[in-house]
Coordinates of C-alpha atoms in Angstrom, one line a residue:
X1 CA 3.1 -23.0 -7.6
X2 CA 0.0 -22.5 -5.4
X3 CA -3.5 -23.6 -6.2
X4 CA -4.5 -20.0 -6.9
X5 CA -1.6 -19.6 -9.3
X6 CA -2.5 -22.9 -11.0
X7 CA -6.2 -21.8 -11.4
X8 CA -5.2 -18.5 -12.7
X9 CA -2.8 -20.0 -15.4
X10 CA -5.7 -22.3 -16.4
X11 CA -8.2 -19.5 -16.6
X12 CA -5.8 -17.3 -18.5
X13 CA -6.4 -19.6 -21.5
X14 CA -9.9 -18.3 -21.6
X15 CA -9.9 -15.2 -23.8
X16 CA -12.6 -13.5 -21.8
X17 CA -10.8 -14.0 -18.6
X18 CA -7.5 -12.9 -20.1
X19 CA -9.2 -9.7 -21.5
X20 CA -10.7 -8.9 -18.1
X21 CA -7.4 -9.3 -16.4
X22 CA -5.6 -7.2 -18.9
X23 CA -8.3 -4.6 -18.6
X24 CA -8.1 -4.5 -14.8
X25 CA -4.3 -4.6 -14.7
X26 CA -3.9 -0.8 -13.8
X27 CA -6.3 -1.2 -10.8
X28 CA -4.3 -4.3 -9.7
X29 CA -1.0 -2.3 -10.0
X30 CA -2.5 0.6 -7.8
X31 CA -3.8 -1.8 -5.1
X32 CA -0.5 -3.6 -5.1
X33 CA 1.5 -0.4 -4.8
X34 CA -0.8 0.7 -1.8
X35 CA -0.2 -2.5 0.0
X36 CA 3.5 -2.5 -0.7
X37 CA 3.9 1.1 0.6
X38 CA 2.0 0.3 3.8
X39 CA 3.9 -2.9 4.4
X40 CA 7.3 -1.2 3.7
X41 CA 6.4 1.4 6.2
X42 CA 5.6 -1.4 8.7
X43 CA 2.1 -0.1 9.3
X44 CA -1.2 -1.9 9.9
X45 CA -4.3 -0.7 8.1
X46 CA -5.4 1.0 11.3
X47 CA -2.1 2.8 11.8
X48 CA -2.2 4.0 8.1
X49 CA -5.8 5.2 8.5
X50 CA -4.9 7.1 11.6
X51 CA -2.0 8.8 9.8
X52 CA -4.2 9.6 6.9
X53 CA -7.0 10.9 9.0
X54 CA -9.5 8.2 7.7
X55 CA -11.0 4.9 8.9
X56 CA -9.5 1.5 8.7
X57 CA -12.5 0.4 6.7
X58 CA -11.5 3.1 4.1
X59 CA -7.9 1.8 3.9
X60 CA -9.4 -1.8 3.5
X61 CA -11.6 -0.6 0.6
X62 CA -8.5 1.0 -1.0
X63 CA -6.3 -2.2 -0.7
X64 CA -9.3 -4.4 -1.7
X65 CA -9.8 -2.5 -5.0
X66 CA -13.3 -1.5 -4.0
X67 CA -12.5 2.3 -4.0
X68 CA -11.1 4.4 -6.7
X69 CA -8.5 6.6 -5.0
X70 CA -8.1 10.2 -6.0
X71 CA -4.7 11.8 -6.4
X72 CA -5.3 13.5 -3.1
X73 CA -5.8 10.2 -1.4
X74 CA -2.8 8.8 -3.1
X75 CA -0.7 11.8 -1.8
X76 CA -2.1 11.1 1.8
X77 CA -1.0 7.5 1.5
X78 CA 2.6 8.7 0.3
X79 CA 2.9 11.1 3.2
X80 CA 1.6 8.6 5.7
X81 CA 4.0 5.9 4.5
X82 CA 7.1 8.1 3.9
X83 CA 7.1 7.4 0.2
X84 CA 6.8 9.6 -2.9
X85 CA 3.9 9.4 -5.2
X86 CA 4.9 9.1 -8.9
X87 CA 2.3 8.7 -11.8
X88 CA 3.6 7.8 -15.2
X89 CA 2.1 7.1 -18.7
X90 CA 3.8 4.5 -20.7
X91 CA 3.3 3.4 -24.4
X92 CA 0.8 0.7 -24.7

């Protein structure tokens, strides 16, 4: 286990930290899916940005969780990476 994993495991014992992580889980999932789609397509952030018609900084914000992507943006990512966008609601 890495140092970060060890710290996270330790911090997860704190109820406030755990609650914040659980609350942010959907955002983490979106960011992870964006990075995975780009990596699977073998693209750099700059290449993805060019295909999407945006800037590398905008892609970095998406992948860094500093932007809330619209469904239109997610569709652009899907087209640019050769993937299919799928949104689902699951029971809590």
